[in-house]
Amino acid sequence: MKINPQSPLRSTGPLPARQAAEPIRPADGYGGTVPTVTSAPAFQPNSQVAPSQGLVSTVSQTLGKLTGLGSSLVDWLSGRTSQLEKAQKVADGVLALDTAMQALSDPQLQAKTGEFRARLQQGATLDDLQVEAYAVARETARRATGLTANDKQVLGAALAHQGCIVEMKTGEGKTLMEVMPAYLHALGGDGVHIITANDYLAGRDRATLGPVFQRLGLSTGAVSRELSPQQRKAANQADVVYGTASEFGFQYLEDHLTQDPNGRVSRDLSKVFALVDEADKVLLDEANTPMVISSNLPEDPKPARVMAAVVKHLKEGVDFRSDKKNRQAWLTEEGLDRVEKILGIGDLYSAKNEELVSYLQSAVQARALFQPGVQYLNTGREVVLIDEFTGRPKPGHRFAEGLHQAIEAAEGLVPGDGMLTMASITYPNCLRMYGKLAGMTGTGLSSRAEFHQVYGLDVQAVPTHKPVARQDLPDLMFNTGKERDQALADQVARLHKTGRPVLLGTRSIERSEDLSRMLQERGIPHQVLNAKNLPAEADIIAQAGHLGAVTVATNMAGRGTDIKLGADANQKAQVLALGGLAVLGSERHEARRIDEQLAGRAGRQGDPGSSQFFLSKEDELFRLHLDPKAKLEPEEMVRRAQQHADDKSLEMREYSLKYDGVVNKQRGLVYAARDAALDGVELRDELPEWIDKAVKRYESRMNDVEPSKRNQEANYLLGNPQPPVEASTKRGWLKTELEKAVAEQSGKMGPVLPQMLSAVYLRALDREWMEQISTLDDLREGNRWEAGQEENPLQMYEKKAHEAFESMLDGVAARTLHGLLSARPMAPAPPQ
């Protein structure tokens, strides 16, 4: 199978952004249970390295941040108004069919599914069917659940069909909305994926809406890691499949590690419609998290322990410095001298100490940039990472590149094994493979530029069904964190005394525990969400609106679960009279939409409520993103700091976006070749080219080596014949020998040659691609340090990556020939 590194891949929209890491999953058949791996903090480019923004990108980002009168101008310029008008016409048409739909019997409604599919076969489009199909789905949902989608939910559903991120506020009924676009796209038979933020929500939503789809004659499935490959394959054949983005992504990667043509479980994603719930969480918060499949790589724990002990003796600001804003840490000259004296090494940066330097760099990072309770938890047995957006622990995830082992050593734990990456993909690269992508979120407008930059998706806000009655009170600013926390606890006490429910939002588990202790000291009963049990978390957050309830939670805890006021009608009336749920934020987040999500917990569906943030000038947001000398009002402090944080995020995303495009193209070429081989493409036609590549590789590597090395390489290619050959320096010698050997082996193989050739080719391709992944990581890491040179660093990377890919293809040819010529002929496989 030819892999042409020059051939373009199918365009799927804007280039993807660099992601971080989800679970590292061991591949079936490769051994070793490997935990999820989260990569080390992504490289933050400095002003010299970051690629300049193009005019279109700059204008788009600027316009996207306009508010008030400016927003209508933005809508007009981008065509968003016409998009909304088109969706409104669809919604009006759906509502106009309400009476007609109610007149149909259940069998008549279900029969519509077959009718719609027949019309598609006759040439109708989904657009042609949309109004009537939505009306059928809406009426069926009403009969199955007792809930009727209102005009705003139908409008949101119409926008989802257009491939939009639909912003609908908390409590507005996004789950019911998803029935309509999911039903419409399932009619085509290519599958629908409902992507949720976690497995709990996937199971919950399938249980809620499964009866609706069943009434419509459609099947539903849910995928999770607990399923066997056979069960996952069966689930993926359902019309509507629920699961997390990581689960669908891992299925895609595992499909490209299997040696069995029938071992692939996924549909062709280029034909599937994906609807992402909690879209900002899935599409943006996880955007820097690559999904990785790896195998264990045994590693000596001693170097990590030694460097952890060395770094404990260093003084911050003297021996090492850090830039927490950009997540960088480095040794000073004084620190380097001190380390060399402690270790008794004359020159730490000599070539023989290269591996030691890597351990030292990780140890300095662990000491300077990571805190227990903020980025990770020490359970006493292992280091568990904490999601920076949700505050939830992420069991099984590990930092890459030695950082996790460095943190384990710093915490006094035994450093775990390293990892060999076998396959990886970022969330944007994975999600952009879908034929159509749409999403739903409670907060999308504030991240409109990012959605467009990374995925090419527009954001449309749907008005609330009832006016928002929540009061968003001005932020309160204090000089110190201690003063702020005292005032916050006082306010909780005052509100609790009245019986009004309070939700206290924090950025981290550590903050939650600190505030919980303060409430305990004051004798205030409360619940703390520790995020260890998602179903229990949903129950706790659902009760946060009950009379007298006080709930301490990380900002994103319990997403997807509405907070309803009062345990019953009588209690609800009392809570309403008190002013509804009071949301108190203990600090501002770097991303404004996280603050909006917390505030949006109050005031659902027209209920009263309030939100207020208690801030301190010592907060991390201001320390990292604001000039300490600036004299600003609290509101302006927050605006500027969050804007700076947002700009840094976009800068990093744009930087990563370009580098990941290179990896994505190479992965696409490799996987396309792999799929073709599994599907039975004739590989014998590739043998002459493989021989040429293997000979070229041999000649380029053997020109300046001793005869014994030439003999060894030649015998490898020829399958280690007995007796060994004496390699000749005559040009063309090896090609002649290989052609003779291949012809002879092909004759021996007879009818099993295609099967054998496919097996050895797939093994060769997988092994070389694994090595190429490592090479690309090394090139990217090395490129960071060469970025100050005059040559464009991205162009340098692209050039080296292309050269490495060409070398990889030569390696595939050599490995395939070696595998073929070393193999023993086998009996033909029994007929299927």
mmCIF file of C-alpha atoms in Angstrom, residues 306-452:
data_model
loop_
_atom_site.group_PDB
_atom_site.id
_atom_site.type_symbol
_atom_site.label_atom_id
_atom_site.label_comp_id
_atom_site.label_asym_id
_atom_site.label_seq_id
_atom_site.Cartn_x
_atom_site.Cartn_y
_atom_site.Cartn_z
ATOM 1 C CA VAL A 306 17.794 11.186 43.395
ATOM 2 C CA MET A 307 16.752 14.334 41.543
ATOM 3 C CA ALA A 308 13.764 14.877 43.832
ATOM 4 C CA ALA A 309 16.154 14.809 46.788
ATOM 5 C CA VAL A 310 18.582 17.174 45.038
ATOM 6 C CA VAL A 311 15.887 19.708 44.159
ATOM 7 C CA LYS A 312 14.700 19.829 47.784
ATOM 8 C CA HIS A 313 18.017 21.520 48.625
ATOM 9 C CA LEU A 314 17.527 24.281 46.033
ATOM 10 C CA LYS A 315 16.206 27.738 46.880
ATOM 11 C CA GLU A 316 13.501 29.258 44.698
ATOM 12 C CA GLY A 317 14.530 32.622 43.294
ATOM 13 C CA VAL A 318 18.205 31.800 43.790
ATOM 14 C CA ASP A 319 18.859 28.323 42.403
ATOM 15 C CA PHE A 320 15.821 28.178 40.140
ATOM 16 C CA ARG A 321 13.141 30.498 38.874
ATOM 17 C CA SER A 322 9.669 29.910 37.510
ATOM 18 C CA ASP A 323 7.081 31.559 35.310
ATOM 19 C CA LYS A 324 3.799 30.105 36.534
ATOM 20 C CA LYS A 325 1.816 32.095 33.982
ATOM 21 C CA ASN A 326 3.563 30.237 31.148
ATOM 22 C CA ARG A 327 4.197 27.077 33.189
ATOM 23 C CA GLN A 328 7.959 27.164 32.843
ATOM 24 C CA ALA A 329 10.756 26.586 35.361
ATOM 25 C CA TRP A 330 14.534 26.669 34.942
ATOM 26 C CA LEU A 331 17.820 26.474 36.833
ATOM 27 C CA THR A 332 19.956 29.564 37.326
ATOM 28 C CA GLU A 333 23.746 29.484 36.992
ATOM 29 C CA GLU A 334 23.938 29.330 40.775
ATOM 30 C CA GLY A 335 21.520 26.418 40.781
ATOM 31 C CA LEU A 336 23.486 24.539 38.145
ATOM 32 C CA ASP A 337 26.694 24.916 40.181
ATOM 33 C CA ARG A 338 24.892 23.745 43.307
ATOM 34 C CA VAL A 339 23.461 20.639 41.583
ATOM 35 C CA GLU A 340 26.870 19.712 40.150
ATOM 36 C CA LYS A 341 28.437 19.991 43.618
ATOM 37 C CA ILE A 342 25.711 17.864 45.236
ATOM 38 C CA LEU A 343 26.053 15.172 42.562
ATOM 39 C CA GLY A 344 29.830 15.433 42.292
ATOM 40 C CA ILE A 345 29.610 15.988 38.547
ATOM 41 C CA GLY A 346 31.967 18.300 36.688
ATOM 42 C CA ASP A 347 29.776 19.070 33.675
ATOM 43 C CA LEU A 348 26.103 18.209 34.075
ATOM 44 C CA TYR A 349 25.291 19.126 30.476
ATOM 45 C CA SER A 350 27.847 16.835 28.850
ATOM 46 C CA ALA A 351 26.481 14.271 26.407
ATOM 47 C CA LYS A 352 26.889 11.379 28.844
ATOM 48 C CA ASN A 353 24.576 13.083 31.357
ATOM 49 C CA GLU A 354 21.767 13.811 28.886
ATOM 50 C CA GLU A 355 19.302 11.421 30.542
ATOM 51 C CA LEU A 356 20.144 12.792 33.986
ATOM 52 C CA VAL A 357 19.356 16.334 32.829
ATOM 53 C CA SER A 358 15.900 15.180 31.736
ATOM 54 C CA TYR A 359 15.173 13.870 35.254
ATOM 55 C CA LEU A 360 16.468 17.115 36.746
ATOM 56 C CA GLN A 361 14.254 19.283 34.531
ATOM 57 C CA SER A 362 11.189 17.244 35.515
ATOM 58 C CA ALA A 363 12.097 17.506 39.204
ATOM 59 C CA VAL A 364 12.445 21.301 38.988
ATOM 60 C CA GLN A 365 9.076 21.531 37.217
ATOM 61 C CA ALA A 366 7.439 19.359 39.863
ATOM 62 C CA ARG A 367 8.859 21.516 42.665
ATOM 63 C CA ALA A 368 8.109 24.919 41.098
ATOM 64 C CA LEU A 369 4.824 24.500 39.256
ATOM 65 C CA PHE A 370 2.753 21.818 40.985
ATOM 66 C CA GLN A 371 0.955 21.851 44.325
ATOM 67 C CA PRO A 372 -0.901 19.028 46.071
ATOM 68 C CA GLY A 373 -4.623 19.737 46.268
ATOM 69 C CA VAL A 374 -4.450 22.012 43.237
ATOM 70 C CA GLN A 375 -2.969 20.072 40.318
ATOM 71 C CA TYR A 376 -2.891 16.662 41.999
ATOM 72 C CA LEU A 377 -3.769 14.620 45.083
ATOM 73 C CA ASN A 378 -1.455 12.299 47.001
ATOM 74 C CA THR A 379 -3.642 9.391 48.104
ATOM 75 C CA GLY A 380 -0.767 7.736 49.966
ATOM 76 C CA ARG A 381 -0.471 5.105 47.253
ATOM 77 C CA GLU A 382 -0.435 7.169 44.077
ATOM 78 C CA VAL A 383 -0.584 10.654 42.625
ATOM 79 C CA VAL A 384 -4.013 11.407 41.127
ATOM 80 C CA LEU A 385 -4.359 14.364 38.780
ATOM 81 C CA ILE A 386 -7.018 17.044 39.227
ATOM 82 C CA ASP A 387 -8.942 18.493 36.290
ATOM 83 C CA GLU A 388 -8.121 22.213 36.292
ATOM 84 C CA PHE A 389 -11.591 23.158 35.035
ATOM 85 C CA THR A 390 -13.823 20.841 37.054
ATOM 86 C CA GLY A 391 -11.707 20.360 40.164
ATOM 87 C CA ARG A 392 -12.444 16.649 39.874
ATOM 88 C CA PRO A 393 -9.830 13.938 40.422
ATOM 89 C CA LYS A 394 -8.862 12.064 37.244
ATOM 90 C CA PRO A 395 -7.892 8.559 38.395
ATOM 91 C CA GLY A 396 -5.626 6.715 35.991
ATOM 92 C CA HIS A 397 -4.378 9.836 34.212
ATOM 93 C CA ARG A 398 -0.648 10.508 34.245
ATOM 94 C CA PHE A 399 1.558 13.359 33.144
ATOM 95 C CA ALA A 400 3.936 12.405 30.361
ATOM 96 C CA GLU A 401 7.637 12.964 29.720
ATOM 97 C CA GLY A 402 8.800 11.960 33.203
ATOM 98 C CA LEU A 403 6.843 14.651 35.029
ATOM 99 C CA HIS A 404 4.497 12.226 36.773
ATOM 100 C CA GLN A 405 7.415 10.167 38.097
ATOM 101 C CA ALA A 406 9.046 13.393 39.328
ATOM 102 C CA ILE A 407 5.914 14.340 41.281
ATOM 103 C CA GLU A 408 5.636 10.819 42.707
ATOM 104 C CA ALA A 409 9.256 11.000 43.861
ATOM 105 C CA ALA A 410 8.736 14.463 45.368
ATOM 106 C CA GLU A 411 5.758 13.101 47.325
ATOM 107 C CA GLY A 412 7.794 10.194 48.690
ATOM 108 C CA LEU A 413 6.076 7.564 46.531
ATOM 109 C CA VAL A 414 7.727 4.938 44.339
ATOM 110 C CA PRO A 415 7.899 6.373 40.794
ATOM 111 C CA GLY A 416 5.913 4.287 38.327
ATOM 112 C CA ASP A 417 6.944 2.960 34.935
ATOM 113 C CA GLY A 418 7.339 5.093 31.858
ATOM 114 C CA MET A 419 5.192 4.654 28.774
ATOM 115 C CA LEU A 420 5.676 3.807 25.106
ATOM 116 C CA THR A 421 3.090 5.637 23.011
ATOM 117 C CA MET A 422 1.496 3.362 20.432
ATOM 118 C CA ALA A 423 -1.252 5.658 19.181
ATOM 119 C CA SER A 424 -2.551 9.088 20.082
ATOM 120 C CA ILE A 425 -4.935 11.736 18.829
ATOM 121 C CA THR A 426 -6.106 15.084 20.134
ATOM 122 C CA TYR A 427 -9.754 15.867 20.763
ATOM 123 C CA PRO A 428 -10.054 18.453 17.962
ATOM 124 C CA ASN A 429 -8.387 16.112 15.453
ATOM 125 C CA CYS A 430 -10.747 13.326 16.465
ATOM 126 C CA LEU A 431 -13.945 15.379 16.553
ATOM 127 C CA ARG A 432 -13.226 17.131 13.275
ATOM 128 C CA MET A 433 -13.392 13.753 11.519
ATOM 129 C CA TYR A 434 -17.170 13.643 11.982
ATOM 130 C CA GLY A 435 -19.289 14.297 8.935
ATOM 131 C CA LYS A 436 -21.214 16.947 10.862
ATOM 132 C CA LEU A 437 -20.530 18.331 14.314
ATOM 133 C CA ALA A 438 -22.858 20.382 16.514
ATOM 134 C CA GLY A 439 -23.052 21.092 20.211
ATOM 135 C CA MET A 440 -25.065 22.363 23.149
ATOM 136 C CA THR A 441 -23.837 24.384 26.103
ATOM 137 C CA GLY A 442 -25.041 26.834 28.708
ATOM 138 C CA THR A 443 -22.136 29.179 27.963
ATOM 139 C CA GLY A 444 -20.810 29.507 24.439
ATOM 140 C CA LEU A 445 -20.845 33.133 23.340
ATOM 141 C CA SER A 446 -17.874 34.138 25.491
ATOM 142 C CA SER A 447 -15.804 31.442 23.722
ATOM 143 C CA ARG A 448 -17.137 32.088 20.225
ATOM 144 C CA ALA A 449 -13.667 32.869 18.819
ATOM 145 C CA GLU A 450 -12.221 29.600 20.137
ATOM 146 C CA PHE A 451 -15.079 27.473 18.782
ATOM 147 C CA HIS A 452 -14.605 29.009 15.363
#
